[in-house]
């Protein structure tokens, strides 16, 4: 027996439009079977937890004192043997070093006092896969002056940044909410907007019991029973907004785009045998 190992050349060896390859072996005049290899370009997004999106932006965030920011790389495509390189660029355009912070992992986490001063920082991530292909993305992070009251809302994505509902369960979406520098006896009011067709807004006045066939608004959690979940060809925006009751000018919100796919129920007949 002879084992032949074929290693696909680096991605930049091929045409940028080539994504499917067929590999076979010719021994003398006898061809082998053909193996098809599909190449999906690597793509990366940065998931930000602990900072508030600015005006609904997915690339600009801000936070004030008391906050801790965690950024995680979300990858799709050919993601075997990925290497990561994070960079933090200060408002003056110079690299910022945070002692003890590992810049070569899938995520990084740092707090307000780790940054040397106020202003807009650039967080840059470069990922490289086993084919040598690189992708670079950037996030803008503004360090606000200390002492400001801020509500940070981050809707938590499920299943690699997309939430799917299956027949066995409803659609549940959770939000992480932080209040930085809150006043005494602060209380928060939550509002969810679920847009599958006409936008539906759920406020404290529209809370419904869990045992009804309607959406239940549960503070930091949104749960929609399966019978009220319908598949959609489009990404559906879900928004969580938190408001400080003592000062309604102070709010925070975040949006998550979800994908709801139709899962078919398949009947199976068992012959009674035990395995």
PDB file of C-alpha atoms in Angstrom:
ATOM      1  CA  UNK A   1       0.000   0.000   0.000  1.00  0.00           C
ATOM      2  CA  UNK A   2       1.200   3.486  -0.869  1.00  0.00           C
ATOM      3  CA  UNK A   3      -0.094   6.679   0.663  1.00  0.00           C
ATOM      4  CA  UNK A   4       0.187   9.828  -1.410  1.00  0.00           C
ATOM      5  CA  UNK A   5      -0.289  13.161   0.368  1.00  0.00           C
ATOM      6  CA  UNK A   6      -1.347  16.159  -1.699  1.00  0.00           C
ATOM      7  CA  UNK A   7      -1.099  19.588  -0.068  1.00  0.00           C
ATOM      8  CA  UNK A   8      -3.119  22.336  -1.708  1.00  0.00           C
ATOM      9  CA  UNK A   9      -0.899  25.325  -2.553  1.00  0.00           C
ATOM     10  CA  UNK A  10      -1.505  28.671  -0.798  1.00  0.00           C
ATOM     11  CA  UNK A  11      -4.682  30.462  -1.762  1.00  0.00           C
ATOM     12  CA  UNK A  12      -2.891  33.270  -3.604  1.00  0.00           C
ATOM     13  CA  UNK A  13      -1.472  30.667  -6.026  1.00  0.00           C
ATOM     14  CA  UNK A  14      -4.892  30.362  -7.658  1.00  0.00           C
ATOM     15  CA  UNK A  15      -7.144  32.764  -9.476  1.00  0.00           C
ATOM     16  CA  UNK A  16      -9.190  34.932  -7.066  1.00  0.00           C
ATOM     17  CA  UNK A  17     -12.342  33.510  -8.667  1.00  0.00           C
ATOM     18  CA  UNK A  18     -11.421  29.830  -8.149  1.00  0.00           C
ATOM     19  CA  UNK A  19     -13.221  28.331  -5.172  1.00  0.00           C
ATOM     20  CA  UNK A  20     -13.809  24.661  -6.149  1.00  0.00           C
ATOM     21  CA  UNK A  21     -11.064  22.194  -7.033  1.00  0.00           C
ATOM     22  CA  UNK A  22     -11.039  18.552  -8.120  1.00  0.00           C
ATOM     23  CA  UNK A  23      -8.097  16.382  -7.093  1.00  0.00           C
ATOM     24  CA  UNK A  24      -7.296  12.934  -8.513  1.00  0.00           C
ATOM     25  CA  UNK A  25      -4.240  10.744  -8.985  1.00  0.00           C
ATOM     26  CA  UNK A  26      -3.123   9.226 -12.277  1.00  0.00           C
ATOM     27  CA  UNK A  27      -1.059   6.038 -11.767  1.00  0.00           C
ATOM     28  CA  UNK A  28       0.338   5.150 -15.173  1.00  0.00           C
ATOM     29  CA  UNK A  29      -2.805   5.328 -17.268  1.00  0.00           C
ATOM     30  CA  UNK A  30      -5.204   4.435 -14.439  1.00  0.00           C
ATOM     31  CA  UNK A  31      -7.035   7.367 -12.881  1.00  0.00           C
ATOM     32  CA  UNK A  32      -8.181   7.343  -9.286  1.00  0.00           C
ATOM     33  CA  UNK A  33     -11.451   8.611  -7.928  1.00  0.00           C
ATOM     34  CA  UNK A  34     -11.895  12.361  -7.839  1.00  0.00           C
ATOM     35  CA  UNK A  35     -12.182  14.329  -4.615  1.00  0.00           C
ATOM     36  CA  UNK A  36     -13.839  17.736  -4.752  1.00  0.00           C
ATOM     37  CA  UNK A  37     -12.506  20.444  -2.469  1.00  0.00           C
ATOM     38  CA  UNK A  38     -14.523  23.598  -1.959  1.00  0.00           C
ATOM     39  CA  UNK A  39     -12.730  26.670  -0.723  1.00  0.00           C
ATOM     40  CA  UNK A  40     -14.689  29.283   1.204  1.00  0.00           C
ATOM     41  CA  UNK A  41     -12.806  32.552   1.827  1.00  0.00           C
ATOM     42  CA  UNK A  42     -12.278  33.360   5.487  1.00  0.00           C
ATOM     43  CA  UNK A  43     -14.460  36.135   6.862  1.00  0.00           C
ATOM     44  CA  UNK A  44     -14.275  37.716  10.307  1.00  0.00           C
ATOM     45  CA  UNK A  45     -16.466  39.961  12.442  1.00  0.00           C
ATOM     46  CA  UNK A  46     -15.758  41.352  15.907  1.00  0.00           C
ATOM     47  CA  UNK A  47     -18.335  40.741  18.626  1.00  0.00           C
ATOM     48  CA  UNK A  48     -18.191  43.529  21.222  1.00  0.00           C
ATOM     49  CA  UNK A  49     -19.498  43.067  24.769  1.00  0.00           C
ATOM     50  CA  UNK A  50     -19.210  45.797  27.403  1.00  0.00           C
ATOM     51  CA  UNK A  51     -19.311  48.890  25.183  1.00  0.00           C
ATOM     52  CA  UNK A  52     -22.315  50.712  23.768  1.00  0.00           C
ATOM     53  CA  UNK A  53     -22.810  51.011  19.989  1.00  0.00           C
ATOM     54  CA  UNK A  54     -22.883  54.633  18.839  1.00  0.00           C
ATOM     55  CA  UNK A  55     -26.121  55.478  16.996  1.00  0.00           C
ATOM     56  CA  UNK A  56     -26.708  51.821  16.145  1.00  0.00           C
ATOM     57  CA  UNK A  57     -23.315  51.411  14.503  1.00  0.00           C
ATOM     58  CA  UNK A  58     -21.736  47.955  14.245  1.00  0.00           C
ATOM     59  CA  UNK A  59     -18.210  49.389  14.101  1.00  0.00           C
ATOM     60  CA  UNK A  60     -18.214  52.332  16.542  1.00  0.00           C
ATOM     61  CA  UNK A  61     -18.564  51.890  20.310  1.00  0.00           C
ATOM     62  CA  UNK A  62     -18.046  53.896  23.498  1.00  0.00           C
ATOM     63  CA  UNK A  63     -17.719  53.273  27.244  1.00  0.00           C
ATOM     64  CA  UNK A  64     -16.958  55.142  30.445  1.00  0.00           C
ATOM     65  CA  UNK A  65     -15.249  54.386  33.773  1.00  0.00           C
ATOM     66  CA  UNK A  66     -16.156  51.134  35.449  1.00  0.00           C
ATOM     67  CA  UNK A  67     -16.555  49.346  32.136  1.00  0.00           C
ATOM     68  CA  UNK A  68     -14.782  46.241  30.880  1.00  0.00           C
ATOM     69  CA  UNK A  69     -14.758  45.494  27.157  1.00  0.00           C
ATOM     70  CA  UNK A  70     -14.460  42.027  25.633  1.00  0.00           C
ATOM     71  CA  UNK A  71     -13.952  41.605  21.899  1.00  0.00           C
ATOM     72  CA  UNK A  72     -14.236  38.208  20.217  1.00  0.00           C
ATOM     73  CA  UNK A  73     -13.503  37.165  16.639  1.00  0.00           C
ATOM     74  CA  UNK A  74     -16.438  35.447  14.896  1.00  0.00           C
ATOM     75  CA  UNK A  75     -15.198  33.500  11.871  1.00  0.00           C
ATOM     76  CA  UNK A  76     -16.721  31.825   8.832  1.00  0.00           C
ATOM     77  CA  UNK A  77     -15.156  30.105   5.837  1.00  0.00           C
ATOM     78  CA  UNK A  78     -11.962  28.034   5.938  1.00  0.00           C
ATOM     79  CA  UNK A  79     -11.032  28.591   9.559  1.00  0.00           C
ATOM     80  CA  UNK A  80      -8.610  25.735  10.251  1.00  0.00           C
ATOM     81  CA  UNK A  81      -5.326  26.683  11.946  1.00  0.00           C
ATOM     82  CA  UNK A  82      -6.289  30.323  12.333  1.00  0.00           C
ATOM     83  CA  UNK A  83      -3.807  32.790  13.799  1.00  0.00           C
ATOM     84  CA  UNK A  84      -4.927  36.046  15.389  1.00  0.00           C
ATOM     85  CA  UNK A  85      -3.192  39.381  15.786  1.00  0.00           C
ATOM     86  CA  UNK A  86      -4.890  42.227  17.669  1.00  0.00           C
ATOM     87  CA  UNK A  87      -3.647  45.810  17.648  1.00  0.00           C
ATOM     88  CA  UNK A  88      -4.763  48.749  19.794  1.00  0.00           C
ATOM     89  CA  UNK A  89      -4.090  52.149  18.250  1.00  0.00           C
ATOM     90  CA  UNK A  90      -4.415  55.254  20.432  1.00  0.00           C
ATOM     91  CA  UNK A  91      -6.013  58.628  19.551  1.00  0.00           C
ATOM     92  CA  UNK A  92      -2.540  59.858  18.570  1.00  0.00           C
ATOM     93  CA  UNK A  93      -2.124  57.044  16.047  1.00  0.00           C
ATOM     94  CA  UNK A  94       0.480  55.226  18.137  1.00  0.00           C
ATOM     95  CA  UNK A  95       0.234  51.591  19.304  1.00  0.00           C
ATOM     96  CA  UNK A  96      -1.002  51.070  22.861  1.00  0.00           C
ATOM     97  CA  UNK A  97       0.476  48.318  25.011  1.00  0.00           C
ATOM     98  CA  UNK A  98      -1.563  46.875  27.891  1.00  0.00           C
ATOM     99  CA  UNK A  99       0.659  44.843  30.227  1.00  0.00           C
ATOM    100  CA  UNK A 100      -0.338  41.178  30.409  1.00  0.00           C
ATOM    101  CA  UNK A 101      -2.836  41.371  27.537  1.00  0.00           C
ATOM    102  CA  UNK A 102      -2.465  38.486  25.048  1.00  0.00           C
ATOM    103  CA  UNK A 103      -2.989  39.855  21.535  1.00  0.00           C
ATOM    104  CA  UNK A 104      -2.801  36.481  19.760  1.00  0.00           C
ATOM    105  CA  UNK A 105      -6.004  34.782  20.968  1.00  0.00           C
ATOM    106  CA  UNK A 106      -9.539  34.697  19.611  1.00  0.00           C
ATOM    107  CA  UNK A 107     -10.659  37.327  22.120  1.00  0.00           C
ATOM    108  CA  UNK A 108      -9.228  40.183  24.167  1.00  0.00           C
ATOM    109  CA  UNK A 109     -10.577  41.869  27.285  1.00  0.00           C
ATOM    110  CA  UNK A 110      -9.517  45.080  29.017  1.00  0.00           C
ATOM    111  CA  UNK A 111     -11.033  47.713  31.284  1.00  0.00           C
ATOM    112  CA  UNK A 112     -11.436  51.475  31.216  1.00  0.00           C
ATOM    113  CA  UNK A 113      -8.297  52.214  33.226  1.00  0.00           C
ATOM    114  CA  UNK A 114      -6.130  50.085  30.915  1.00  0.00           C
ATOM    115  CA  UNK A 115      -6.405  52.794  28.254  1.00  0.00           C
ATOM    116  CA  UNK A 116      -4.120  55.775  28.875  1.00  0.00           C
ATOM    117  CA  UNK A 117      -6.610  58.569  28.182  1.00  0.00           C
ATOM    118  CA  UNK A 118      -9.900  59.703  26.682  1.00  0.00           C
ATOM    119  CA  UNK A 119     -10.527  59.673  22.942  1.00  0.00           C
ATOM    120  CA  UNK A 120     -11.142  57.290  20.072  1.00  0.00           C
ATOM    121  CA  UNK A 121      -9.080  54.126  19.865  1.00  0.00           C
ATOM    122  CA  UNK A 122      -8.876  51.745  16.909  1.00  0.00           C
ATOM    123  CA  UNK A 123      -8.981  48.036  17.671  1.00  0.00           C
ATOM    124  CA  UNK A 124      -7.622  46.164  14.651  1.00  0.00           C
ATOM    125  CA  UNK A 125      -7.760  42.403  14.158  1.00  0.00           C
ATOM    126  CA  UNK A 126      -5.938  40.443  11.452  1.00  0.00           C
ATOM    127  CA  UNK A 127      -6.655  36.733  11.029  1.00  0.00           C
ATOM    128  CA  UNK A 128      -4.707  34.338   8.817  1.00  0.00           C
ATOM    129  CA  UNK A 129      -5.862  30.842   7.838  1.00  0.00           C
ATOM    130  CA  UNK A 130      -3.848  27.779   6.829  1.00  0.00           C
ATOM    131  CA  UNK A 131      -3.896  28.848   3.165  1.00  0.00           C
ATOM    132  CA  UNK A 132      -2.177  32.142   3.957  1.00  0.00           C
ATOM    133  CA  UNK A 133      -5.311  34.207   3.329  1.00  0.00           C
ATOM    134  CA  UNK A 134      -5.698  37.232   5.594  1.00  0.00           C
ATOM    135  CA  UNK A 135      -8.670  39.348   6.620  1.00  0.00           C
ATOM    136  CA  UNK A 136      -8.468  42.539   8.664  1.00  0.00           C
ATOM    137  CA  UNK A 137     -11.319  44.298  10.468  1.00  0.00           C
ATOM    138  CA  UNK A 138     -11.388  47.342  12.721  1.00  0.00           C
ATOM    139  CA  UNK A 139     -13.582  48.604  15.555  1.00  0.00           C
ATOM    140  CA  UNK A 140     -13.631  52.187  16.830  1.00  0.00           C
ATOM    141  CA  UNK A 141     -13.794  52.433  20.643  1.00  0.00           C
ATOM    142  CA  UNK A 142     -14.217  55.822  22.334  1.00  0.00           C
ATOM    143  CA  UNK A 143     -13.116  56.220  25.953  1.00  0.00           C
ATOM    144  CA  UNK A 144     -15.512  58.789  27.451  1.00  0.00           C
ATOM    145  CA  UNK A 145     -14.601  61.108  30.344  1.00  0.00           C
ATOM    146  CA  UNK A 146     -15.167  59.500  33.756  1.00  0.00           C
ATOM    147  CA  UNK A 147     -18.264  59.979  35.865  1.00  0.00           C
ATOM    148  CA  UNK A 148     -20.883  59.804  33.113  1.00  0.00           C
ATOM    149  CA  UNK A 149     -23.994  57.706  33.598  1.00  0.00           C
ATOM    150  CA  UNK A 150     -24.122  55.172  30.784  1.00  0.00           C
ATOM    151  CA  UNK A 151     -26.327  52.210  29.946  1.00  0.00           C
ATOM    152  CA  UNK A 152     -24.593  49.569  27.861  1.00  0.00           C
ATOM    153  CA  UNK A 153     -26.818  47.066  26.053  1.00  0.00           C
ATOM    154  CA  UNK A 154     -25.353  44.167  24.094  1.00  0.00           C
ATOM    155  CA  UNK A 155     -27.790  41.725  22.511  1.00  0.00           C
ATOM    156  CA  UNK A 156     -26.063  38.362  22.738  1.00  0.00           C
ATOM    157  CA  UNK A 157     -25.857  36.494  19.426  1.00  0.00           C
ATOM    158  CA  UNK A 158     -26.462  32.752  19.406  1.00  0.00           C
ATOM    159  CA  UNK A 159     -24.945  30.193  17.024  1.00  0.00           C
ATOM    160  CA  UNK A 160     -22.142  32.234  15.505  1.00  0.00           C
ATOM    161  CA  UNK A 161     -23.986  35.541  15.419  1.00  0.00           C
ATOM    162  CA  UNK A 162     -27.227  34.157  14.048  1.00  0.00           C
ATOM    163  CA  UNK A 163     -30.178  32.820  16.016  1.00  0.00           C
ATOM    164  CA  UNK A 164     -32.220  29.948  14.615  1.00  0.00           C
ATOM    165  CA  UNK A 165     -35.575  28.706  15.882  1.00  0.00           C
ATOM    166  CA  UNK A 166     -36.445  25.011  15.579  1.00  0.00           C
ATOM    167  CA  UNK A 167     -39.781  23.248  16.139  1.00  0.00           C
ATOM    168  CA  UNK A 168     -38.756  21.954  19.553  1.00  0.00           C
ATOM    169  CA  UNK A 169     -38.280  25.403  21.047  1.00  0.00           C
ATOM    170  CA  UNK A 170     -39.232  29.022  20.687  1.00  0.00           C
ATOM    171  CA  UNK A 171     -37.001  31.939  19.885  1.00  0.00           C
ATOM    172  CA  UNK A 172     -35.106  33.292  22.873  1.00  0.00           C
ATOM    173  CA  UNK A 173     -32.818  36.305  22.725  1.00  0.00           C
ATOM    174  CA  UNK A 174     -30.874  37.652  25.684  1.00  0.00           C
ATOM    175  CA  UNK A 175     -29.312  41.033  26.352  1.00  0.00           C
ATOM    176  CA  UNK A 176     -26.405  41.878  28.626  1.00  0.00           C
ATOM    177  CA  UNK A 177     -27.100  45.215  30.320  1.00  0.00           C
ATOM    178  CA  UNK A 178     -24.701  47.266  32.422  1.00  0.00           C
ATOM    179  CA  UNK A 179     -25.327  50.618  34.115  1.00  0.00           C
ATOM    180  CA  UNK A 180     -22.115  52.546  34.701  1.00  0.00           C
ATOM    181  CA  UNK A 181     -22.082  55.230  37.424  1.00  0.00           C
ATOM    182  CA  UNK A 182     -25.782  54.759  38.242  1.00  0.00           C
ATOM    183  CA  UNK A 183     -27.632  57.143  40.574  1.00  0.00           C
ATOM    184  CA  UNK A 184     -28.924  55.888  43.918  1.00  0.00           C
ATOM    185  CA  UNK A 185     -31.907  53.553  43.686  1.00  0.00           C
ATOM    186  CA  UNK A 186     -31.620  53.391  39.909  1.00  0.00           C
ATOM    187  CA  UNK A 187     -34.211  51.325  38.056  1.00  0.00           C
ATOM    188  CA  UNK A 188     -34.207  50.242  34.423  1.00  0.00           C
ATOM    189  CA  UNK A 189     -37.128  49.833  32.031  1.00  0.00           C
ATOM    190  CA  UNK A 190     -36.778  47.524  29.032  1.00  0.00           C
ATOM    191  CA  UNK A 191     -38.322  47.674  25.593  1.00  0.00           C
ATOM    192  CA  UNK A 192     -37.946  45.089  22.820  1.00  0.00           C
ATOM    193  CA  UNK A 193     -38.739  45.566  19.144  1.00  0.00           C
ATOM    194  CA  UNK A 194     -39.217  42.438  17.053  1.00  0.00           C
ATOM    195  CA  UNK A 195     -39.531  43.098  13.342  1.00  0.00           C
ATOM    196  CA  UNK A 196     -40.936  40.231  11.307  1.00  0.00           C
ATOM    197  CA  UNK A 197     -43.113  42.266   8.956  1.00  0.00           C
ATOM    198  CA  UNK A 198     -44.541  45.242  10.810  1.00  0.00           C
ATOM    199  CA  UNK A 199     -42.407  46.176  13.836  1.00  0.00           C
ATOM    200  CA  UNK A 200     -43.821  44.929  17.138  1.00  0.00           C
ATOM    201  CA  UNK A 201     -42.785  46.877  20.230  1.00  0.00           C
ATOM    202  CA  UNK A 202     -43.040  45.346  23.702  1.00  0.00           C
ATOM    203  CA  UNK A 203     -43.048  47.734  26.652  1.00  0.00           C
ATOM    204  CA  UNK A 204     -43.904  47.239  30.349  1.00  0.00           C
ATOM    205  CA  UNK A 205     -47.566  47.738  29.433  1.00  0.00           C
ATOM    206  CA  UNK A 206     -47.507  44.920  26.908  1.00  0.00           C
ATOM    207  CA  UNK A 207     -45.988  42.161  29.023  1.00  0.00           C
ATOM    208  CA  UNK A 208     -47.860  38.911  28.464  1.00  0.00           C
ATOM    209  CA  UNK A 209     -47.914  35.744  30.585  1.00  0.00           C
ATOM    210  CA  UNK A 210     -45.603  32.925  29.577  1.00  0.00           C
ATOM    211  CA  UNK A 211     -48.490  30.542  28.931  1.00  0.00           C
ATOM    212  CA  UNK A 212     -50.121  32.614  26.197  1.00  0.00           C
ATOM    213  CA  UNK A 213     -49.577  32.314  22.453  1.00  0.00           C
ATOM    214  CA  UNK A 214     -47.926  35.710  22.229  1.00  0.00           C
ATOM    215  CA  UNK A 215     -44.485  37.100  22.819  1.00  0.00           C
ATOM    216  CA  UNK A 216     -43.404  37.422  26.450  1.00  0.00           C
ATOM    217  CA  UNK A 217     -41.204  40.389  27.255  1.00  0.00           C
ATOM    218  CA  UNK A 218     -39.093  39.336  30.228  1.00  0.00           C
ATOM    219  CA  UNK A 219     -36.793  42.251  31.043  1.00  0.00           C
ATOM    220  CA  UNK A 220     -33.388  41.336  29.633  1.00  0.00           C
ATOM    221  CA  UNK A 221     -34.825  38.324  27.786  1.00  0.00           C
ATOM    222  CA  UNK A 222     -37.150  38.136  24.798  1.00  0.00           C
ATOM    223  CA  UNK A 223     -38.967  34.841  24.297  1.00  0.00           C
ATOM    224  CA  UNK A 224     -41.284  34.098  21.376  1.00  0.00           C
ATOM    225  CA  UNK A 225     -43.153  30.745  21.496  1.00  0.00           C
ATOM    226  CA  UNK A 226     -42.574  28.470  18.536  1.00  0.00           C
ATOM    227  CA  UNK A 227     -46.141  28.824  17.249  1.00  0.00           C
ATOM    228  CA  UNK A 228     -45.507  32.540  16.766  1.00  0.00           C
ATOM    229  CA  UNK A 229     -42.160  32.121  15.021  1.00  0.00           C
ATOM    230  CA  UNK A 230     -42.280  32.186  11.230  1.00  0.00           C
ATOM    231  CA  UNK A 231     -39.373  31.583   8.847  1.00  0.00           C
ATOM    232  CA  UNK A 232     -38.152  34.512   6.816  1.00  0.00           C
ATOM    233  CA  UNK A 233     -35.907  34.891   3.784  1.00  0.00           C
ATOM    234  CA  UNK A 234     -34.617  38.153   5.215  1.00  0.00           C
ATOM    235  CA  UNK A 235     -32.571  38.861   8.310  1.00  0.00           C
ATOM    236  CA  UNK A 236     -34.876  40.098  11.065  1.00  0.00           C
ATOM    237  CA  UNK A 237     -33.772  42.965  13.343  1.00  0.00           C
ATOM    238  CA  UNK A 238     -34.416  42.578  17.056  1.00  0.00           C
ATOM    239  CA  UNK A 239     -33.754  45.616  19.250  1.00  0.00           C
ATOM    240  CA  UNK A 240     -33.425  45.857  23.023  1.00  0.00           C
ATOM    241  CA  UNK A 241     -33.625  49.336  24.545  1.00  0.00           C
ATOM    242  CA  UNK A 242     -32.979  50.059  28.221  1.00  0.00           C
ATOM    243  CA  UNK A 243     -34.026  53.370  29.799  1.00  0.00           C
ATOM    244  CA  UNK A 244     -33.111  54.846  33.164  1.00  0.00           C
ATOM    245  CA  UNK A 245     -36.451  55.555  34.853  1.00  0.00           C
ATOM    246  CA  UNK A 246     -35.010  58.433  36.932  1.00  0.00           C
ATOM    247  CA  UNK A 247     -33.750  60.210  33.781  1.00  0.00           C
ATOM    248  CA  UNK A 248     -35.332  58.995  30.544  1.00  0.00           C
ATOM    249  CA  UNK A 249     -32.808  60.882  28.453  1.00  0.00           C
ATOM    250  CA  UNK A 250     -30.293  58.180  29.429  1.00  0.00           C
ATOM    251  CA  UNK A 251     -30.853  55.120  27.271  1.00  0.00           C
ATOM    252  CA  UNK A 252     -28.926  52.322  25.672  1.00  0.00           C
ATOM    253  CA  UNK A 253     -29.883  49.969  22.867  1.00  0.00           C
ATOM    254  CA  UNK A 254     -28.499  47.297  20.606  1.00  0.00           C
ATOM    255  CA  UNK A 255     -29.720  45.438  17.531  1.00  0.00           C
ATOM    256  CA  UNK A 256     -29.181  41.823  16.514  1.00  0.00           C
ATOM    257  CA  UNK A 257     -30.009  40.500  13.050  1.00  0.00           C
ATOM    258  CA  UNK A 258     -31.429  37.012  13.290  1.00  0.00           C
ATOM    259  CA  UNK A 259     -32.088  34.343  10.693  1.00  0.00           C
ATOM    260  CA  UNK A 260     -35.133  32.104  11.149  1.00  0.00           C
ATOM    261  CA  UNK A 261     -35.060  29.020   8.936  1.00  0.00           C
ATOM    262  CA  UNK A 262     -37.821  26.503   8.399  1.00  0.00           C
ATOM    263  CA  UNK A 263     -36.981  23.089   9.826  1.00  0.00           C
ATOM    264  CA  UNK A 264     -38.890  20.204   8.283  1.00  0.00           C
ATOM    265  CA  UNK A 265     -40.340  17.492  10.501  1.00  0.00           C
ATOM    266  CA  UNK A 266     -39.433  14.052   9.160  1.00  0.00           C
ATOM    267  CA  UNK A 267     -41.372  10.923  10.247  1.00  0.00           C
ATOM    268  CA  UNK A 268     -39.332   7.766  10.861  1.00  0.00           C
ATOM    269  CA  UNK A 269     -40.686   4.195  11.184  1.00  0.00           C
ATOM    270  CA  UNK A 270     -38.766   1.914  13.499  1.00  0.00           C
ATOM    271  CA  UNK A 271     -38.973  -1.858  12.911  1.00  0.00           C
ATOM    272  CA  UNK A 272     -38.781  -2.552  16.629  1.00  0.00           C
ATOM    273  CA  UNK A 273     -35.239  -3.886  16.595  1.00  0.00           C
ATOM    274  CA  UNK A 274     -32.947  -3.015  19.453  1.00  0.00           C
ATOM    275  CA  UNK A 275     -29.504  -1.699  18.722  1.00  0.00           C
TER     276      UNK A 275
END
